Amino acid sequence: MGRASAVHGSALTRLEHAWSASPARRRRLTPPGLADFVCDPDQYADSAHRRHTNLLHPKFRGVNLGGWMLLQPWVTPSLFYQFENQPPEKTAMDMHDFCRVLGPEEGNRQLREHWAKWVTEADLEELVAQGINAIRIPVGDWMFEPYKPFEDCTMGSIHELQRVLRICDRIHLRVLIDLHGVRLSQNGFDNSGHAVNITWQERAPRSARANDGVHFSHWPTRSAGWQGSFDPVTMTYSSISWDNIRATVQLLQRIAVSLRGFEAVVGIEALNEPWQYTPIDVLKAFYWDAYWAVRAAAPHWLFVIQDSFRLDEWSGFMKGCPAVALDTHIYQAWFDIRSQQSFLDSSCSWKQRIRAIQADSLPVIVGEWSLATDNCIMWLNGFHDNAPGFPKVQCAMRNCPLPYVSGIPGPPSEGTPNPHGTGDSAPDHGQCPVSRPWDNEDEIETMLAMHKFSAFEEASALGAARVLAQVELMDQWSWLGAHKRGWLPLNITDPPPSLLNICYAAGADSHFSGTDPGLPWYNSLPSAHTSSPVLLLMGVGMGTLIGIAAMFKMVLALFMKGSHGRKTTQDAMQLPPRLLHLARKSQGRKPSGLGVLGLKQRVSSRSLAQLAFPLMNPQHTIVEADEDMADDDSLLGTPRPTRRTCSDDEVER
């Protein structure tokens, strides 16, 4: 199937013809003739595979550089105070409008200072010292193919990206480039760089808590335009922007051509969090074509697809294709109110789910996660906005962070500023909303981190604590912040068995497939269940010992109950027989460890891929009109071979 598809044309083209020929096709899930999207593994067994296998070891343990190249108000609120108490045309809720409102000169001035301060060499070296061996860098398509309003506003972004890549080359920190935002937005949310379809209102809606000021609505009208025209009545796409999607495929190849010379860059993620209403056949065809396009340019790269918060839709997809992984994002911040125990249990429930997905489809990367258990952090669901029904808990307030970029205002010291969205999330008299700390905050955050490590270690690559460190408001969303609080291991290079076995020892290793239809942007949420309170006693240092005690107590409890039945009271210890089954099943068995870093990468298909996606002409190499590039020999200099036996058209590092 892989060979036929590569030689006879793109999946997008064939799917477009099928949609055009029969409108009824739009309700089906797979295009004719491309039902499986699978590769023949026999055609990749060659020496080239063996040369590149070492690039995938050891297992990824990384963080995201969130809020750096692609601004998000909740990550860097101090950059967005300047847009409060402004009329709609002067209000910026995302990076698109940040550039539109400020204009190219002032916008670029602020961005350059932000880029330089948000990610420093010292930050990256600190991460390496903590055992981090990889970073995921979110980027926007406008960086590589500028268009308004980003065109001059983001001038210098490629230069800054090169700066960090050179540091990563030097300190041996691997990089996954993540296409986080595209033109017209792939999900309609600000994390794509453009919050689409915001509706401004002259008067406050009845549901609004604020009775004065400027009001807007986003959640009821949100949609994504990258895919095509969306019908909010039927909640389906009435037409698909095939040319727009193909342009993104071509852009991904151009990024690969431009960055493949950096030793640190080991792969690319095709698109972050595509809207879950994207037709699955269209999304699969896009990934399939993008895979071959990138492979033609950088056969040694890992290619990552994002699950679109539909983790179960990818069974068998791209099976047998070398160097492919599936990224899933696992958060508890959108859960209903729960006990501490249920958060620990639901963390461990992902261990078996990840194992099942990897056995049936692709190696899994947990690309984003956090320690947050609520939506309280300001602007998480949008600038001066909140998703309907959130937050579900009572939040706390703390002093708002002051700007680190010069020449911009701080938070208003009086009142609650405009505008007002569907829900409440805004500064109030210089105070910003954050999570209310647990009474035993240090203990529970440490426990939660350990349970997530144990569960996510099942995946091929441990993902990220959402952002690097400079989340300005809460350490639960920041790796470096959580590390400084003592919630994380000193070094995660070789996690001890006592940490990795916490979920096994606790018995909380079950699969839950419950979903919450009220959260269309989020993945299938594991249902809560109650497990042994012994879990609350477990820590990294005593995990193994207490794990044995927990198993003994479990067997003893089951024996004592005998034929009297199991207690069902709220405070009774729930010890179902499945725990014994899982314990027996896991004896003498190591976690698979199969994954991105253990995946056998074969590259003999490079010439085959080039038949379908020939490399673009040299004059199409990404060029940025930037004075910083004049003396920079990183992307646009004379091509020469690198240490990776690249071809003559390799871009100079």
XYZ file of C-alpha atoms in Angstrom:
653
model
C 0.000 0.000 0.000
C 2.813 2.403 0.833
C 4.541 1.756 -2.498
C 1.373 2.101 -4.539
C 0.340 5.312 -2.850
C 3.734 6.910 -3.228
C 4.038 6.092 -6.906
C 0.490 6.673 -8.113
C -0.255 9.985 -6.447
C -1.181 11.498 -3.146
C -3.919 10.276 -0.855
C -5.328 13.812 -0.700
C -5.777 13.935 -4.473
C -7.516 10.576 -4.583
C -9.733 11.489 -1.654
C -10.651 14.825 -3.241
C -11.772 13.031 -6.399
C -13.819 10.605 -4.329
C -15.543 13.431 -2.451
C -16.268 15.280 -5.681
C -17.701 12.209 -7.358
C -20.062 11.344 -4.547
C -21.241 13.679 -1.773
C -22.208 10.591 0.185
C -18.510 9.739 0.417
C -18.164 12.553 2.925
C -19.829 10.455 5.570
C -17.440 7.543 5.099
C -14.205 7.172 6.939
C -11.706 5.983 4.333
C -11.037 6.847 0.688
C -11.417 4.057 -1.868
C -8.205 2.186 -2.521
C -6.468 3.618 0.555
C -8.355 1.875 3.310
C -5.377 0.813 5.355
C -2.604 3.364 4.868
C -0.018 0.717 5.699
C 3.549 0.009 4.608
C 5.274 -3.225 3.697
C 8.038 -3.558 6.313
C 10.075 -5.896 4.105
C 10.964 -3.105 1.710
C 12.795 -1.146 4.417
C 15.208 -3.792 5.726
C 18.563 -2.416 4.652
C 21.821 -1.044 5.997
C 20.499 2.532 5.903
C 18.062 1.575 8.631
C 20.878 0.345 10.845
C 22.840 3.571 10.363
C 20.000 5.697 11.709
C 18.637 3.468 14.465
C 20.965 5.044 17.028
C 19.213 8.407 16.535
C 16.166 6.971 18.300
C 17.892 5.987 21.533
C 17.615 6.546 24.435
C 13.927 7.109 25.125
C 12.728 10.686 24.825
C 12.253 12.460 28.146
C 11.437 16.004 27.224
C 9.615 19.270 27.735
C 7.866 21.760 25.467
C 9.144 25.251 24.783
C 5.577 26.512 24.946
C 4.806 30.204 24.594
C 8.157 30.937 22.950
C 7.767 31.032 19.168
C 3.972 30.889 19.368
C 2.472 33.142 22.032
C -0.346 31.925 24.252
C -1.912 34.414 26.694
C -2.178 31.947 29.583
C 1.530 31.103 29.340
C 2.772 34.708 29.163
C -0.070 36.879 30.498
C 2.263 39.836 31.031
C 2.516 40.234 27.241
C -1.270 40.632 26.985
C -2.137 43.097 29.777
C -1.613 45.832 27.178
C -4.752 44.679 25.339
C -7.121 45.012 28.300
C -9.703 47.821 28.483
C -9.410 48.351 24.735
C -12.087 48.498 22.022
C -12.510 45.307 19.971
C -10.300 46.490 17.117
C -7.460 47.094 19.590
C -7.870 43.845 21.529
C -5.502 40.936 20.913
C -6.382 37.471 22.202
C -3.754 35.511 20.277
C -0.508 35.893 18.361
C -2.318 36.769 15.117
C -3.945 39.816 16.686
C -0.854 40.588 18.764
C 0.867 41.360 15.460
C -2.215 42.974 13.898
C -2.834 45.389 16.774
C 0.761 46.322 17.582
C 1.891 46.494 13.975
C 5.143 45.161 12.536
C 7.566 47.542 14.230
C 6.354 47.462 17.838
C 5.248 43.848 17.582
C 8.678 42.795 16.360
C 10.427 44.805 19.060
C 8.470 43.060 21.787
C 8.851 39.628 20.226
C 12.617 39.920 19.860
C 12.990 40.778 23.531
C 10.602 37.984 24.483
C 12.434 35.383 22.366
C 15.786 36.272 23.891
C 14.539 36.178 27.500
C 12.052 33.312 27.424
C 14.528 30.585 26.396
C 18.150 31.000 27.435
C 21.187 28.762 27.235
C 21.143 28.531 31.031
C 17.557 27.213 30.919
C 18.486 24.486 28.455
C 21.584 23.474 30.394
C 19.510 23.254 33.574
C 17.090 20.917 31.820
C 19.930 18.678 30.672
C 21.279 18.564 34.226
C 17.857 17.274 35.338
C 17.917 14.417 32.830
C 15.864 16.044 30.072
C 17.189 14.797 26.729
C 14.668 16.255 24.276
C 12.546 19.343 23.674
C 9.468 19.873 21.555
C 9.471 23.294 19.882
C 6.062 24.619 18.766
C 6.324 26.783 15.629
C 3.893 28.559 13.313
C 3.759 28.222 9.530
C 4.195 32.003 9.243
C 7.796 31.658 10.404
C 8.732 29.735 7.273
C 6.275 31.257 4.807
C 5.381 34.734 6.157
C 1.947 36.240 5.547
C 0.067 39.150 7.102
C -0.110 40.136 9.888
C 2.936 38.014 10.850
C 5.072 39.027 7.896
C 7.333 41.680 9.439
C 6.131 41.265 13.009
C 7.922 37.910 13.369
C 11.068 38.920 11.505
C 14.035 37.263 13.192
C 12.132 34.188 14.381
C 14.167 31.825 12.195
C 17.351 33.358 13.549
C 16.152 32.759 17.127
C 15.187 29.191 16.294
C 18.681 28.634 14.913
C 20.168 30.033 18.114
C 18.417 27.425 20.206
C 19.137 24.617 17.731
C 22.849 25.402 17.858
C 22.771 25.258 21.648
C 20.944 21.927 21.447
C 23.564 20.645 18.997
C 26.283 21.544 21.465
C 24.695 20.143 24.636
C 23.244 17.041 22.919
C 19.602 17.946 23.453
C 17.325 16.425 20.818
C 14.615 18.514 19.173
C 11.184 17.651 17.793
C 9.851 20.476 15.615
C 6.100 20.816 16.154
C 3.922 22.634 13.607
C 1.658 24.181 16.221
C -0.206 26.756 14.131
C -1.273 27.086 10.491
C -3.144 29.628 8.392
C -6.848 29.921 9.321
C -6.218 27.686 12.371
C -6.486 23.918 12.630
C -8.582 24.067 15.823
C -9.913 27.619 16.237
C -8.134 28.103 19.555
C -5.388 30.534 20.548
C -2.806 27.750 20.791
C -2.863 27.690 16.978
C -1.921 31.364 16.911
C -5.411 32.451 15.860
C -8.636 32.201 17.867
C -11.151 32.067 15.016
C -14.756 33.354 14.906
C -14.889 35.683 17.889
C -18.234 37.504 18.020
C -18.371 40.924 19.695
C -21.585 41.993 21.412
C -22.894 45.477 22.122
C -24.544 44.490 25.378
C -23.873 41.817 27.947
C -25.625 38.473 27.460
C -27.989 37.402 30.225
C -25.542 34.750 31.353
C -22.706 37.213 31.776
C -21.670 38.000 35.319
C -20.318 41.419 34.405
C -22.979 44.042 33.733
C -20.834 46.585 31.982
C -17.957 46.800 29.560
C -17.230 45.068 26.274
C -18.455 41.514 25.735
C -17.616 38.788 23.256
C -18.378 35.157 22.542
C -15.942 32.543 21.260
C -16.753 29.065 22.520
C -20.239 28.826 20.931
C -18.926 30.022 17.547
C -15.451 28.519 17.521
C -14.406 26.616 14.398
C -11.291 25.802 12.398
C -10.782 27.179 8.884
C -7.670 25.301 7.781
C -9.759 22.248 6.901
C -12.455 24.116 4.949
C -15.962 25.500 5.536
C -17.608 24.332 8.743
C -21.379 24.118 9.205
C -22.181 24.799 12.890
C -25.702 23.415 12.469
C -24.667 19.936 11.334
C -21.243 20.168 13.015
C -19.615 18.925 9.819
C -17.477 20.380 7.058
C -19.519 21.300 3.997
C -16.383 21.670 1.879
C -12.692 20.884 2.226
C -9.847 23.277 1.393
C -7.749 20.729 -0.462
C -5.273 23.297 -1.773
C -4.779 24.690 1.718
C -4.040 21.244 3.131
C -1.662 20.447 0.262
C 0.164 23.708 0.930
C 0.814 22.523 4.481
C 2.199 19.235 3.162
C 4.590 21.198 0.979
C 5.503 23.489 3.868
C 6.421 20.507 6.046
C 8.811 19.349 3.361
C 10.366 22.792 3.154
C 10.884 22.848 6.905
C 12.608 19.475 6.636
C 14.879 20.750 3.861
C 15.838 23.796 5.898
C 16.417 22.156 9.281
C 17.723 18.682 8.463
C 21.310 19.912 8.742
C 20.996 20.424 12.489
C 22.221 17.361 14.335
C 19.850 18.090 17.220
C 16.676 17.965 15.109
C 15.431 14.383 15.049
C 11.913 14.797 13.737
C 8.780 16.815 13.092
C 5.180 16.722 14.293
C 2.917 17.351 11.315
C 0.193 19.362 13.091
C -0.717 20.015 16.707
C -4.200 19.120 17.945
C -6.303 19.249 14.753
C -9.928 19.933 15.630
C -11.787 16.746 16.442
C -14.478 17.626 13.882
C -11.925 17.313 11.096
C -13.107 14.429 8.860
C -10.906 11.532 9.881
C -10.325 10.411 6.293
C -9.069 13.887 5.386
C -6.753 13.954 8.385
C -5.371 10.503 7.605
C -4.774 11.438 3.975
C -2.971 14.603 5.096
C -0.719 12.668 7.467
C -0.016 10.029 4.815
C 1.019 12.565 2.181
C 2.996 14.629 4.687
C 4.883 11.541 5.823
C 6.167 10.803 2.333
C 6.918 14.467 1.664
C 9.035 14.799 4.802
C 10.657 11.425 4.223
C 11.805 12.506 0.771
C 13.694 15.397 2.367
C 14.785 13.943 5.706
C 14.583 10.135 5.733
C 16.403 10.028 9.066
C 13.687 12.065 10.822
C 10.951 10.795 13.079
C 7.463 11.686 11.795
C 4.843 12.316 14.491
C 1.084 12.530 14.045
C -1.255 13.990 16.674
C -4.359 12.025 17.592
C -6.815 14.947 17.278
C -8.147 13.858 20.702
C -9.442 10.702 19.030
C -6.928 8.192 20.273
C -8.957 5.153 19.264
C -9.258 6.185 15.585
C -5.695 5.227 14.685
C -5.815 1.468 14.971
C -3.621 0.011 12.229
C -2.908 3.386 10.639
C 0.542 3.520 8.960
C 1.395 0.119 10.370
C 4.770 -1.048 9.112
C 5.879 2.457 8.158
C 9.290 3.242 9.637
C 9.919 6.129 12.009
C 6.302 7.087 12.766
C 4.821 7.819 16.197
C 1.453 8.899 17.603
C 1.298 11.885 19.963
C -1.427 12.066 22.587
C -1.973 14.806 25.176
C -3.141 13.754 28.620
C -4.521 16.361 31.012
C -6.538 16.206 34.206
C -7.263 19.931 34.269
C -10.664 19.439 32.596
C -11.846 16.731 35.000
C -14.822 17.129 37.290
C -14.139 17.674 40.978
C -12.383 14.589 42.296
C -10.522 13.277 45.292
C -6.756 13.129 45.398
C -6.966 9.357 45.156
C -8.989 9.469 41.949
C -6.410 11.693 40.277
C -3.703 9.174 41.183
C -5.795 6.270 39.934
C -6.748 7.918 36.663
C -3.077 8.701 36.033
C -2.191 5.025 36.323
C -5.143 3.996 34.162
C -3.269 5.338 31.149
C -0.547 2.717 31.514
C -2.659 -0.081 30.081
C -4.364 2.161 27.567
C -1.037 3.289 26.115
C 0.119 -0.333 26.026
C -2.982 -1.353 24.092
C -2.642 1.472 21.572
C 0.999 0.646 20.909
C 0.188 -3.019 20.384
C -2.523 -2.180 17.868
C -1.160 0.838 16.033
C 1.848 3.117 16.510
C 4.417 3.882 19.188
C 2.991 6.523 21.512
C 4.477 9.815 22.642
C 2.837 11.593 25.558
C 3.602 14.977 24.055
C 1.854 17.136 26.652
C 0.780 16.678 30.249
C 0.833 18.650 33.466
C 0.282 18.391 37.206
C -2.744 20.700 37.111
C -6.071 19.254 38.233
C -8.299 22.239 37.441
C -8.804 25.112 34.978
C -8.018 27.901 37.403
C -4.857 29.306 35.842
C -5.835 32.585 34.186
C -6.754 32.463 30.475
C -6.188 28.727 30.071
C -9.411 28.608 28.036
C -8.856 31.928 26.322
C -8.008 35.569 26.973
C -10.610 36.994 29.415
C -12.697 33.923 28.700
C -13.517 30.480 29.999
C -15.145 27.379 28.594
C -18.791 26.918 29.592
C -19.007 25.414 33.058
C -15.405 26.131 34.033
C -13.744 26.399 36.426
C -15.437 23.642 38.378
C -13.652 24.457 41.629
C -13.123 27.549 43.737
C -9.906 29.214 42.609
C -7.394 31.304 44.519
C -5.806 34.643 43.618
C -2.175 35.723 43.635
C -0.231 38.787 42.580
C -0.192 39.009 38.815
C 3.283 38.660 37.278
C 4.952 41.851 36.141
C 6.165 42.253 32.555
C 9.656 41.070 31.645
C 9.501 42.863 28.278
C 10.337 46.548 28.513
C 7.955 49.379 27.693
C 4.629 47.600 28.224
C 2.082 48.090 31.040
C 1.565 45.774 33.965
C -1.777 44.459 35.239
C -4.450 47.037 36.135
C -4.333 47.769 39.848
C -8.020 48.639 40.166
C -11.151 46.796 39.155
C -11.678 43.976 36.667
C -10.709 45.091 33.168
C -12.535 44.485 29.896
C -13.396 42.531 27.828
C -15.754 39.871 29.188
C -16.159 36.481 27.520
C -18.429 33.506 28.074
C -16.890 32.771 31.456
C -14.737 34.593 33.986
C -10.950 34.587 33.911
C -9.362 37.974 34.435
C -7.185 40.018 36.788
C -8.941 41.714 39.678
C -7.214 44.603 41.463
C -3.822 43.305 40.397
C -4.581 39.718 41.444
C -4.702 36.824 38.958
C -6.638 33.537 39.335
C -4.676 30.358 40.045
C -5.412 26.960 41.576
C -6.166 26.790 45.269
C -3.352 24.705 46.784
C -4.076 21.345 48.366
C -3.632 21.234 52.144
C -0.824 18.734 51.546
C 0.349 20.374 48.325
C 3.956 19.182 48.246
C 2.985 15.602 49.060
C 0.146 15.281 46.548
C 1.973 17.041 43.711
C 4.958 14.743 44.229
C 2.696 11.690 44.335
C 0.852 12.802 41.217
C 4.108 13.322 39.347
C 5.354 9.862 40.331
C 2.152 8.170 39.187
C 2.271 9.973 35.862
C 5.905 8.976 35.367
C 5.031 5.368 36.098
C 2.119 5.366 33.647
C 3.706 7.365 30.853
C 6.915 5.328 30.948
C 4.813 2.718 29.148
C 4.861 5.057 26.172
C 7.695 5.190 23.721
C 8.687 8.659 24.812
C 7.917 10.587 27.950
C 6.369 13.850 26.963
C 6.412 17.269 28.505
C 5.116 19.250 31.442
C 3.396 21.431 28.864
C 5.929 24.243 28.771
C 9.560 24.930 29.575
C 9.520 26.784 32.870
C 8.410 30.348 32.445
C 4.727 29.801 32.913
C 4.251 33.002 34.789
C 1.489 31.922 37.146
C 1.618 28.255 38.234
C 4.338 25.667 38.791
C 1.904 22.825 38.044
C 2.265 23.757 34.363
C 6.026 24.285 34.440
C 8.756 21.649 34.489
C 11.431 23.879 35.972
C 8.970 25.410 38.401
C 7.815 22.000 39.629
C 11.403 20.820 39.853
C 12.351 23.764 42.051
C 9.413 22.981 44.319
C 10.792 19.464 44.833
C 7.868 17.726 43.116
C 10.025 15.988 40.494
C 13.020 13.641 40.716
C 16.407 15.332 40.819
C 17.312 13.534 37.594
C 15.094 11.403 35.362
C 17.791 9.840 33.183
C 17.405 6.426 34.831
C 14.187 6.353 36.868
C 14.465 3.828 39.734
C 12.231 0.734 39.649
C 10.488 1.976 42.786
C 9.228 4.937 40.744
C 8.384 3.070 37.554
C 6.512 0.309 39.396
C 4.233 2.532 41.460
C 1.242 1.868 39.217
C 1.943 -1.881 39.152
C 2.399 -2.029 42.917
C -0.744 -0.031 43.544
C -2.801 -2.161 41.221
C -4.181 0.932 39.502
C -3.370 -0.331 36.019
C -6.750 -0.613 34.385
C -8.237 0.643 31.154
C -11.041 3.197 31.099
C -12.750 4.356 27.941
C -15.262 6.790 29.354
C -15.743 10.057 27.510
C -17.142 13.417 28.429
C -19.231 14.750 25.514
C -19.156 18.193 27.063
C -15.449 18.528 26.345
C -15.128 18.333 22.547
C -11.573 19.644 22.596
C -10.331 16.998 24.983
C -9.430 13.352 24.720
C -11.434 10.448 26.054
C -11.262 10.907 29.786
C -10.598 7.933 32.036
C -13.411 7.339 34.487
C -12.736 7.606 38.206
C -12.476 4.524 40.356
C -11.446 3.832 43.889
C -8.366 1.827 44.723
C -6.434 0.934 47.821
C -5.657 3.791 50.205
C -2.206 2.240 50.467
C -1.498 4.274 47.329
C -1.451 7.411 49.414
C 1.483 6.072 51.402
C 3.666 5.301 48.439
C 6.675 7.371 47.565
C 9.681 6.933 45.382
C 11.927 5.729 48.170
C 9.589 3.059 49.592
C 7.634 2.134 46.492
C 8.937 -1.406 46.175
C 8.590 -2.296 49.864
C 5.113 -0.862 50.246
C 4.117 -2.361 46.906
C 4.814 -5.825 48.325
C 2.855 -4.912 51.434
C -0.043 -3.686 49.301
C -0.146 -6.952 47.373
C -0.046 -8.971 50.609
C -2.843 -6.875 52.081
C -4.885 -7.318 48.923
C -4.578 -11.111 48.981
C -5.330 -11.208 52.703
C -8.419 -9.023 52.261
C -9.777 -11.201 49.474
C -9.162 -14.329 51.549
C -10.869 -12.893 54.621
C -13.916 -11.819 52.657
C -14.385 -15.292 51.234
C -18.006 -15.997 50.510
C -19.254 -13.036 52.509
C -19.038 -10.818 49.456
C -17.202 -7.595 48.940
C -18.017 -4.463 50.889
C -19.495 -1.678 48.827
C -19.454 1.204 51.261
C -17.809 4.455 50.265
C -14.897 4.006 52.658
C -14.337 0.303 52.010
C -11.109 -0.685 50.346
C -11.899 -1.726 46.766
C -9.779 -4.756 45.832
C -11.363 -6.381 42.765
C -9.962 -9.651 41.380
C -8.584 -7.816 38.346
C -5.686 -6.697 40.541
C -4.630 -10.287 41.110
C -4.944 -10.958 37.402
C -2.791 -7.969 36.534
C -0.239 -8.887 39.168
C 0.113 -12.414 37.800
C 0.210 -11.085 34.272
C 3.019 -8.670 35.079
C 5.223 -11.162 36.927
C 8.441 -11.732 35.067
C 7.350 -9.313 32.384
C 9.053 -6.070 31.596
C 7.172 -3.098 30.166
C 7.497 -3.326 26.417
C 9.629 -0.256 25.969
C 8.810 -0.605 22.287
C 8.505 2.734 20.839
C 9.726 5.729 19.104
C 13.238 5.224 20.312
C 13.158 1.478 19.810
C 11.419 1.629 16.457
C 13.514 0.244 13.643
C 13.898 3.043 11.169
C 14.478 2.045 7.565
C 15.278 4.636 4.956
C 15.563 2.732 1.705
C 12.297 4.287 0.559
C 13.839 7.731 0.088
C 13.943 7.445 -3.697
C 10.451 5.973 -3.658
C 9.137 8.902 -1.638
C 10.794 11.352 -3.993
C 8.742 9.927 -6.863
C 5.617 11.244 -5.182
C 7.100 14.332 -3.515
C 10.246 15.458 -5.352
C 12.267 18.019 -3.470
C 11.505 21.590 -4.373
C 13.940 23.629 -6.382
C 16.772 25.292 -4.435
C 15.268 28.715 -5.035
C 12.277 27.622 -2.958
C 14.387 27.273 0.170
C 12.882 29.313 2.969
C 14.306 32.820 2.997
C 13.602 35.407 5.638
C 14.064 39.090 4.892
C 15.936 39.731 8.082
C 19.046 41.716 8.719
C 20.066 39.120 11.286
C 20.402 36.561 8.523
C 22.937 38.500 6.500
C 25.932 37.146 8.377
C 24.312 33.926 9.515
C 25.499 30.714 7.920
C 22.892 28.429 9.426
C 20.179 27.979 6.838
C 21.018 29.791 3.666
C 24.743 29.380 3.215
C 26.668 27.239 0.749
C 25.441 23.659 1.002
C 27.924 21.136 2.302
C 27.722 17.639 3.736
C 27.024 17.198 7.439
C 27.907 14.376 9.784
C 24.743 12.565 8.717
C 25.815 11.680 5.148
C 23.256 14.079 3.726
C 22.970 14.837 0.033
C 24.602 17.740 -1.742
C 21.515 19.896 -1.387
C 21.874 19.790 2.391
C 21.348 23.166 3.992
C 24.430 24.451 5.785
C 24.362 24.461 9.555
